[in-house]
Amino acid sequence: MDEKYRAIVITVSDRASAGVYEDGTGPAVAALLTERGYAVIETRVVPDERADIEAALVEAAEKDAALVLTCGGTGFSPRDVTPEVTEAVCERRVPGLPEAMRAASARITDRAWLSRATAGIRGRTLIVNLPGSPRAAVENLEAAVGPLAHGLDILRGGPATCARESRQ
């Protein structure tokens, strides 16, 4: 499969990383990506620790994954630091994706507006934060998965349709 479709899914959860419960979010997100033609080359679970999240994101970018999706750590809990770590490791922000996800999710629940999810680019890797619950993560990803392929084409230097042509 073309490298632009290589993806890594990282679940950020103290309890899942400690084995208190099995991660259901990462596998649900990986399944949707697979259905959409992405090659999920890795799924992993890390605790809500800045150093662990940062190491996982940097390692994923070093593996040259085109897309890295994080699941969890986007709420108001003092341990929810995924957005801050994502912004710290990224060179450029991509604000439209989280905005689209929040808008789509808000049609289902007004709690969507509490999401602090962010997205950004590190090198040739797009990193996007998703919520921690399986249902919310899948709903959010479905809202953004359409533009992702086009964005990855551009990021990876592939053919991209200019804006004028895509509106015709």
XYZ file of N, CA, C and O in Angstrom:
672
model
N 0.848 -1.187 0.000
C 0.000 0.000 0.000
C 0.887 1.241 0.000
O 1.961 1.260 0.579
N 0.418 2.299 -0.607
C 1.151 3.553 -0.705
C 1.447 4.093 0.696
O 0.608 4.036 1.582
N 2.629 4.652 0.886
C 3.050 5.129 2.196
C 2.151 6.208 2.775
O 2.057 6.368 3.971
N 1.454 6.957 1.954
C 0.617 8.035 2.483
C -0.536 7.510 3.329
O -1.147 8.248 4.060
N -0.793 6.215 3.233
C -1.893 5.628 3.987
C -1.433 4.836 5.207
O -2.215 4.155 5.825
N -0.153 4.923 5.574
C 0.339 4.244 6.775
C -0.087 5.048 8.002
O 0.146 6.246 8.077
N -0.715 4.370 8.969
C -1.244 5.064 10.145
C -0.842 4.337 11.428
O -0.667 3.116 11.439
N -0.726 5.113 12.488
C -0.480 4.600 13.829
C -1.546 5.186 14.742
O -1.853 6.379 14.665
N -2.116 4.345 15.602
C -3.150 4.769 16.551
C -2.580 4.628 17.961
O -2.121 3.548 18.343
N -2.618 5.724 18.718
C -2.081 5.747 20.077
C -3.209 6.109 21.039
O -3.757 7.209 20.965
N -3.551 5.176 21.920
C -4.541 5.464 22.955
C -3.814 5.995 24.178
O -2.829 5.413 24.628
N -4.315 7.101 24.710
C -3.730 7.733 25.892
C -4.695 7.511 27.049
O -5.765 8.103 27.094
N -4.312 6.608 27.961
C -5.189 6.267 29.072
C -4.382 5.634 30.196
O -3.728 4.604 29.988
N -4.466 6.218 31.377
C -3.804 5.633 32.543
C -4.354 4.236 32.831
O -3.593 3.294 33.036
N -5.684 4.121 32.843
C -6.299 2.842 33.239
C -6.081 1.744 32.206
O -5.777 0.610 32.557
N -6.199 2.070 30.926
C -5.965 1.046 29.901
C -4.492 0.641 29.873
O -4.168 -0.542 29.714
N -3.595 1.600 30.077
C -2.168 1.263 30.065
C -1.789 0.416 31.275
O -0.843 -0.369 31.213
N -2.528 0.557 32.368
C -2.276 -0.229 33.581
C -3.002 -1.575 33.562
O -2.853 -2.359 34.492
N -3.811 -1.813 32.527
C -4.538 -3.076 32.441
C -5.813 -3.131 33.252
O -6.388 -4.210 33.428
N -6.293 -1.983 33.737
C -7.544 -1.945 34.492
C -8.715 -2.334 33.595
O -9.651 -2.997 34.021
N -8.666 -1.927 32.347
C -9.636 -2.356 31.348
C -8.951 -2.420 29.999
O -7.885 -1.827 29.794
N -9.577 -3.145 29.093
C -9.022 -3.291 27.747
C -9.387 -2.085 26.896
O -10.528 -1.609 26.937
N -8.425 -1.600 26.136
C -8.661 -0.470 25.246
C -9.641 -0.867 24.153
O -9.401 -1.797 23.399
N -10.748 -0.158 24.070
C -11.709 -0.388 22.999
C -11.650 0.692 21.934
O -12.087 0.493 20.797
N -11.078 1.843 22.282
C -11.069 2.976 21.366
C -10.062 2.795 20.242
O -10.390 2.982 19.068
N -8.849 2.451 20.576
C -7.821 2.253 19.550
C -8.238 1.248 18.495
O -8.167 1.535 17.290
N -8.717 0.059 18.907
C -9.176 -0.914 17.916
C -10.349 -0.417 17.063
O -10.408 -0.708 15.867
N -11.265 0.345 17.650
C -12.400 0.879 16.875
C -11.912 1.870 15.824
O -12.365 1.851 14.671
N -10.979 2.726 16.205
C -10.414 3.704 15.270
C -9.609 2.987 14.186
O -9.716 3.304 12.996
N -8.819 1.991 14.586
C -8.021 1.223 13.616
C -8.923 0.516 12.611
O -8.612 0.463 11.413
N -10.052 -0.002 13.076
C -10.989 -0.686 12.169
C -11.554 0.274 11.134
O -11.641 -0.062 9.941
N -11.924 1.486 11.556
C -12.449 2.470 10.611
C -11.376 2.867 9.601
O -11.651 2.965 8.405
N -10.159 3.076 10.072
C -9.073 3.420 9.152
C -8.858 2.319 8.124
O -8.683 2.596 6.931
N -8.867 1.079 8.580
C -8.670 -0.060 7.679
C -9.774 -0.105 6.629
O -9.512 -0.313 5.441
N -11.020 0.118 7.053
C -12.159 0.157 6.117
C -11.965 1.235 5.063
O -12.417 1.086 3.925
N -11.291 2.320 5.432
C -11.095 3.449 4.520
C -9.800 3.349 3.715
O -9.416 4.287 3.037
N -9.110 2.208 3.803
C -7.943 1.984 2.961
C -6.596 2.318 3.580
O -5.580 2.273 2.891
N -6.573 2.651 4.847
C -5.310 2.928 5.525
C -4.694 1.629 6.024
O -5.405 0.707 6.420
N -3.368 1.569 6.039
C -2.647 0.436 6.628
C -2.264 0.838 8.045
O -1.396 1.694 8.241
N -2.942 0.266 9.019
C -2.630 0.570 10.414
C -1.433 -0.297 10.791
O -1.551 -1.503 10.943
N -0.270 0.349 10.918
C 0.968 -0.400 11.143
C 1.255 -0.620 12.626
O 2.104 -1.436 12.974
N 0.523 0.107 13.487
C 0.738 -0.065 14.921
C -0.413 0.544 15.699
O -0.956 1.578 15.313
N -0.771 -0.116 16.781
C -1.643 0.475 17.794
C -0.920 0.292 19.118
O -0.246 -0.718 19.328
N -1.031 1.271 19.967
C -0.388 1.160 21.277
C -1.145 1.984 22.294
O -1.939 2.862 21.940
N -0.882 1.705 23.573
C -1.519 2.413 24.675
C -0.418 2.989 25.559
O 0.541 2.283 25.910
N -0.552 4.267 25.888
C 0.393 4.925 26.790
C -0.395 5.611 27.907
O -1.560 5.964 27.725
N 0.242 5.806 29.073
C -0.445 6.524 30.156
C -0.521 8.023 29.867
O 0.162 8.538 28.987
N -1.330 8.700 30.653
C -1.487 10.156 30.535
C -0.284 10.864 31.153
O -0.419 11.647 32.094
N 0.869 10.609 30.622
C 2.107 11.233 31.084
C 2.729 11.963 29.907
O 2.911 11.377 28.837
N 3.055 13.222 30.099
C 3.624 14.028 29.015
C 4.784 13.327 28.318
O 4.826 13.273 27.100
N 5.720 12.811 29.079
C 6.914 12.199 28.489
C 6.553 10.974 27.650
O 7.120 10.762 26.573
N 5.607 10.167 28.113
C 5.203 8.970 27.374
C 4.463 9.331 26.083
O 4.683 8.716 25.039
N 3.588 10.320 26.167
C 2.845 10.755 24.980
C 3.816 11.349 23.959
O 3.774 11.006 22.775
N 4.697 12.219 24.433
C 5.666 12.841 23.529
C 6.538 11.788 22.851
O 6.742 11.834 21.631
N 7.037 10.842 23.617
C 7.894 9.798 23.044
C 7.136 8.999 21.988
O 7.686 8.688 20.920
N 5.878 8.676 22.253
C 5.072 7.902 21.294
C 4.839 8.691 20.011
O 4.929 8.139 18.905
N 4.549 9.985 20.127
C 4.306 10.809 18.941
C 5.579 10.985 18.119
O 5.552 10.865 16.890
N 6.673 11.267 18.780
C 7.942 11.464 18.069
C 8.356 10.157 17.381
O 8.770 10.162 16.222
N 8.227 9.044 18.089
C 8.577 7.745 17.506
C 7.714 7.431 16.288
O 8.209 6.934 15.277
N 6.430 7.728 16.368
C 5.534 7.481 15.235
C 5.948 8.303 14.018
O 5.966 7.798 12.894
N 6.304 9.569 14.241
C 6.761 10.408 13.134
C 8.083 9.891 12.581
O 8.298 9.906 11.365
N 8.959 9.413 13.446
C 10.239 8.864 12.999
C 10.063 7.581 12.193
O 10.904 7.247 11.357
N 8.962 6.866 12.430
C 8.643 5.673 11.638
C 8.049 6.065 10.290
O 7.685 5.209 9.498
N 7.910 7.357 10.065
C 7.379 7.919 8.832
C 5.924 7.533 8.583
O 5.494 7.374 7.439
N 5.155 7.378 9.661
C 3.712 7.190 9.502
C 3.147 8.477 8.913
O 3.523 9.575 9.325
N 2.258 8.344 7.960
C 1.636 9.528 7.376
C 0.634 10.144 8.341
O 0.501 11.366 8.424
N -0.065 9.280 9.090
C -1.138 9.719 9.971
C -0.966 9.079 11.338
O -0.767 7.865 11.436
N -1.046 9.897 12.372
C -1.041 9.411 13.748
C -2.298 9.940 14.410
O -2.531 11.156 14.424
N -3.107 9.031 14.920
C -4.315 9.419 15.637
C -4.139 9.073 17.106
O -3.784 7.938 17.438
N -4.371 10.047 17.969
C -4.379 9.782 19.402
C -5.823 9.656 19.843
O -6.715 10.317 19.287
N -6.063 8.831 20.839
C -7.401 8.623 21.391
C -7.335 8.888 22.887
O -6.647 8.170 23.610
N -8.025 9.920 23.343
C -8.072 10.213 24.767
C -7.195 11.374 25.171
O -6.340 11.844 24.411
N -7.451 11.846 26.388
C -6.648 12.924 26.948
C -6.996 14.306 26.455
O -6.188 15.228 26.559
N -8.211 14.488 25.918
C -8.591 15.780 25.344
C -9.618 16.541 26.186
O -10.121 17.566 25.761
N -9.903 16.025 27.376
C -10.930 16.642 28.220
C -10.374 17.650 29.199
O -9.314 18.244 28.985
N -11.077 17.817 30.313
C -10.745 18.842 31.303
C -9.991 18.299 32.511
O -9.592 19.068 33.382
N -9.826 17.001 32.602
C -9.119 16.432 33.736
C -7.699 16.988 33.796
O -7.077 17.224 32.753
N -7.170 17.194 34.991
C -5.786 17.679 35.089
C -4.784 16.758 34.383
O -3.726 17.221 33.955
N -5.103 15.481 34.201
C -4.202 14.538 33.539
C -4.382 14.541 32.025
O -3.603 13.927 31.313
N -5.390 15.234 31.518
C -5.637 15.306 30.075
C -4.702 16.332 29.444
O -5.002 17.531 29.417
N -3.572 15.845 28.918
C -2.554 16.754 28.372
C -2.211 16.433 26.921
O -1.253 16.997 26.371
N -2.983 15.569 26.286
C -2.667 15.177 24.912
C -2.590 16.377 23.963
O -1.649 16.458 23.163
N -3.527 17.329 23.998
C -3.421 18.471 23.082
C -2.149 19.303 23.297
O -1.513 19.730 22.332
N -1.778 19.512 24.551
C -0.583 20.310 24.828
C 0.669 19.607 24.303
O 1.561 20.243 23.728
N 0.745 18.296 24.500
C 1.907 17.546 24.017
C 1.913 17.532 22.491
O 2.966 17.705 21.867
N 0.743 17.362 21.884
C 0.660 17.368 20.416
C 1.168 18.692 19.864
O 1.980 18.724 18.932
N 0.711 19.786 20.424
C 1.161 21.094 19.947
C 2.656 21.295 20.167
O 3.332 21.922 19.346
N 3.194 20.738 21.244
C 4.616 20.890 21.532
C 5.493 20.148 20.523
O 6.588 20.613 20.206
N 5.011 19.007 20.010
C 5.844 18.229 19.079
C 5.603 18.607 17.614
O 6.392 18.225 16.751
N 4.544 19.333 17.345
C 4.223 19.685 15.955
C 4.870 21.009 15.556
O 5.029 21.908 16.377
N 5.203 21.090 14.277
C 5.792 22.306 13.734
C 4.735 23.266 13.192
O 4.932 24.470 13.155
N 3.608 22.693 12.734
C 2.522 23.511 12.176
C 1.193 22.973 12.683
O 1.006 21.773 12.797
N 0.265 23.876 12.950
C -1.068 23.485 13.408
C -2.000 23.282 12.220
O -1.819 23.879 11.166
N -3.021 22.447 12.418
C -4.064 22.207 11.419
C -5.405 22.370 12.136
O -6.059 21.394 12.512
N -5.840 23.601 12.361
C -7.025 23.839 13.194
C -8.352 23.398 12.581
O -9.310 23.127 13.311
N -8.431 23.297 11.271
C -9.707 22.963 10.642
C -10.232 21.573 10.981
O -11.446 21.386 11.109
N -9.348 20.601 11.113
C -9.805 19.233 11.407
C -10.511 19.138 12.761
O -11.639 18.624 12.831
N -9.912 19.631 13.858
C -10.642 19.582 15.127
C -11.921 20.420 15.115
O -12.911 20.056 15.749
N -11.901 21.528 14.368
C -13.118 22.340 14.262
C -14.231 21.542 13.584
O -15.385 21.558 14.033
N -13.892 20.834 12.515
C -14.884 20.014 11.809
C -15.399 18.893 12.706
O -16.595 18.591 12.710
N -14.492 18.291 13.453
C -14.900 17.198 14.344
C -15.827 17.708 15.440
O -16.843 17.082 15.740
N -15.495 18.842 16.043
C -16.359 19.398 17.091
C -17.730 19.774 16.530
O -18.758 19.513 17.156
N -17.756 20.376 15.349
C -19.036 20.778 14.750
C -19.903 19.564 14.457
O -21.109 19.561 14.748
N -19.321 18.512 13.902
C -20.091 17.297 13.606
C -20.563 16.633 14.893
O -21.713 16.198 15.003
N -19.690 16.572 15.874
C -20.036 15.939 17.144
C -21.100 16.735 17.900
O -21.931 16.168 18.603
N -21.092 18.054 17.730
C -22.068 18.906 18.419
C -23.490 18.649 17.933
O -24.451 18.950 18.643
N -23.619 18.069 16.734
C -24.958 17.688 16.256
C -25.508 16.520 17.063
O -26.707 16.268 17.054
N -24.617 15.814 17.757
C -25.002 14.652 18.560
C -25.089 15.019 20.040
O -26.015 14.613 20.730
N -24.113 15.802 20.520
C -24.091 16.202 21.930
C -23.448 17.573 22.082
O -22.448 17.872 21.415
N -24.009 18.380 22.955
C -23.421 19.699 23.182
C -22.110 19.614 23.958
O -21.356 20.573 24.038
N -21.794 18.462 24.497
C -20.516 18.279 25.188
C -19.329 18.311 24.217
O -18.186 18.436 24.646
N -19.608 18.194 22.934
C -18.539 18.252 21.931
C -17.743 19.541 22.042
O -16.542 19.556 21.782
N -18.396 20.612 22.449
C -17.728 21.908 22.527
C -16.706 21.946 23.657
O -15.919 22.889 23.747
N -16.688 20.930 24.506
C -15.702 20.862 25.580
C -14.405 20.176 25.149
O -13.423 20.181 25.888
N -14.397 19.606 23.962
C -13.195 18.928 23.479
C -12.073 19.920 23.237
O -12.264 20.967 22.637
N -10.881 19.561 23.687
C -9.699 20.400 23.476
C -8.792 19.801 22.401
O -7.630 20.172 22.264
N -9.319 18.878 21.617
C -8.538 18.202 20.573
C -7.863 19.206 19.652
O -8.411 20.280 19.376
N -6.694 18.832 19.178
C -5.947 19.656 18.244
C -5.376 18.761 17.149
O -5.517 17.539 17.208
N -4.760 19.361 16.173
C -4.108 18.609 15.097
C -2.924 19.431 14.610
O -2.932 20.660 14.677
N -1.916 18.720 14.130
C -0.741 19.416 13.633
C 0.144 18.506 12.805
O -0.119 17.303 12.670
N 1.187 19.099 12.270
C 2.110 18.397 11.378
C 3.493 18.396 12.007
O 3.994 19.439 12.434
N 4.088 17.216 12.042
C 5.491 17.050 12.445
C 6.204 16.392 11.275
O 5.933 15.238 10.958
N 7.052 17.132 10.613
C 7.739 16.597 9.441
C 6.732 16.259 8.356
O 6.013 17.124 7.868
N 6.639 14.975 8.009
C 5.700 14.497 6.989
C 4.539 13.727 7.610
O 3.871 12.940 6.957
N 4.314 13.944 8.922
C 3.292 13.208 9.660
C 2.203 14.139 10.164
O 2.505 15.158 10.790
N 0.963 13.790 9.906
C -0.190 14.514 10.431
C -0.633 13.828 11.716
O -0.866 12.622 11.726
N -0.733 14.600 12.794
C -1.164 14.084 14.099
C -2.506 14.715 14.435
O -2.645 15.941 14.402
N -3.495 13.874 14.762
C -4.845 14.348 15.075
C -5.301 13.712 16.381
O -5.203 12.492 16.554
N -5.818 14.544 17.293
C -6.363 14.052 18.559
C -7.833 13.694 18.405
O -8.595 14.465 17.804
N -8.219 12.557 18.973
C -9.608 12.117 19.026
C -10.019 11.940 20.490
O -9.159 11.759 21.353
N -11.321 11.917 20.765
C -11.777 11.663 22.135
C -11.429 10.240 22.585
O -11.046 9.397 21.778
N -11.627 9.982 23.865
C -11.264 8.694 24.431
C -12.311 7.604 24.334
O -11.969 6.423 24.405
N -13.576 7.939 24.174
C -14.591 6.887 24.093
C -14.652 6.329 22.673
O -14.497 7.089 21.707
N -14.867 5.025 22.525
C -14.910 4.441 21.175
C -15.927 5.118 20.259
O -15.609 5.457 19.120
N -17.126 5.324 20.773
C -18.181 5.917 19.943
C -17.815 7.332 19.495
O -17.906 7.686 18.320
N -17.373 8.165 20.446
C -17.028 9.551 20.117
C -15.815 9.616 19.188
O -15.776 10.434 18.270
N -14.836 8.748 19.407
C -13.646 8.753 18.554
C -14.009 8.417 17.111
O -13.552 9.073 16.176
N -14.841 7.401 16.932
C -15.259 7.003 15.583
C -16.093 8.106 14.937
O -15.892 8.441 13.767
N -17.021 8.695 15.685
C -17.841 9.783 15.137
C -16.968 10.966 14.711
O -17.184 11.548 13.649
N -15.988 11.303 15.528
C -15.096 12.417 15.195
C -14.249 12.095 13.976
O -14.079 12.939 13.090
N -13.709 10.885 13.916
C -12.886 10.496 12.769
C -13.710 10.487 11.489
O -13.238 10.934 10.438
N -14.944 10.022 11.557
C -15.802 10.019 10.367
C -16.002 11.435 9.834
O -16.109 11.643 8.630
N -16.013 12.425 10.725
C -16.190 13.814 10.297
C -14.958 14.352 9.585
O -15.062 15.287 8.790
N -13.787 13.775 9.848
C -12.537 14.315 9.291
C -11.895 13.420 8.247
O -10.995 13.864 7.533
N -12.341 12.182 8.129
C -11.626 11.216 7.286
C -11.640 11.602 5.806
O -10.681 11.322 5.092
N -12.665 12.277 5.342
C -12.730 12.703 3.942
C -11.581 13.623 3.557
O -10.814 13.324 2.640
N -11.409 14.736 4.267
C -10.320 15.637 3.924
C -8.928 15.083 4.242
O -7.935 15.567 3.696
N -8.843 14.088 5.115
C -7.530 13.554 5.488
C -6.733 13.065 4.286
O -5.546 13.361 4.165
N -7.362 12.298 3.410
C -6.644 11.736 2.259
C -6.067 12.845 1.389
O -4.912 12.777 0.969
N -6.845 13.876 1.134
C -6.352 14.996 0.323
C -5.200 15.709 1.030
O -4.176 16.031 0.427
N -5.364 15.943 2.330
C -4.303 16.587 3.087
C -3.024 15.767 3.092
O -1.925 16.312 2.968
N -3.170 14.451 3.206
C -1.983 13.591 3.196
C -1.336 13.563 1.819
O -0.110 13.489 1.717
N -2.140 13.637 0.767
C -1.567 13.741 -0.579
C -0.670 14.972 -0.684
O 0.440 14.910 -1.201
N -1.147 16.085 -0.191
C -0.381 17.326 -0.245
C 0.862 17.218 0.637
O 1.975 17.546 0.223
N 0.680 16.739 1.863
C 1.782 16.626 2.811
C 2.879 15.712 2.307
O 4.063 15.972 2.494
N 2.482 14.646 1.629
C 3.435 13.650 1.145
C 3.949 13.955 -0.261
O 4.693 13.175 -0.842
N 3.538 15.088 -0.829
C 4.056 15.500 -2.125
C 3.436 14.797 -3.308
O 3.974 14.826 -4.406
N 2.286 14.199 -3.103
C 1.607 13.507 -4.191
C 0.768 14.455 -5.015
O 0.742 15.667 -4.769
N 0.066 13.916 -5.998
C -0.785 14.769 -6.826
C -1.934 15.327 -6.002
O -2.542 14.614 -5.216
N -2.172 16.577 -6.147
C -3.270 17.222 -5.444
C -4.069 18.050 -6.437
O -3.510 18.711 -7.297
N -5.375 18.012 -6.300
C -6.245 18.786 -7.163
C -6.283 20.214 -6.650
O -6.480 20.443 -5.464
N -6.097 21.164 -7.519
C -6.138 22.554 -7.065
C -7.571 22.905 -6.667
O -8.529 22.271 -7.081
N -7.694 23.914 -5.834
C -8.991 24.283 -5.286
C -9.994 24.599 -6.389
O -11.165 24.225 -6.321
N -9.551 25.273 -7.448
C -10.467 25.645 -8.544
C -11.008 24.400 -9.220
O -12.207 24.301 -9.472
N -10.142 23.406 -9.474
C -10.593 22.185 -10.133
C -11.538 21.382 -9.252
O -12.480 20.780 -9.747
N -11.326 21.380 -7.933
C -12.158 20.560 -7.056
C -13.555 21.137 -6.886
O -14.454 20.438 -6.482
N -13.740 22.412 -7.227
C -15.077 23.024 -7.097
C -15.898 22.855 -8.365
O -17.062 23.171 -8.388
N -15.273 22.405 -9.449
C -16.012 22.305 -10.713
C -16.816 21.049 -10.778
O -16.605 20.082 -10.172
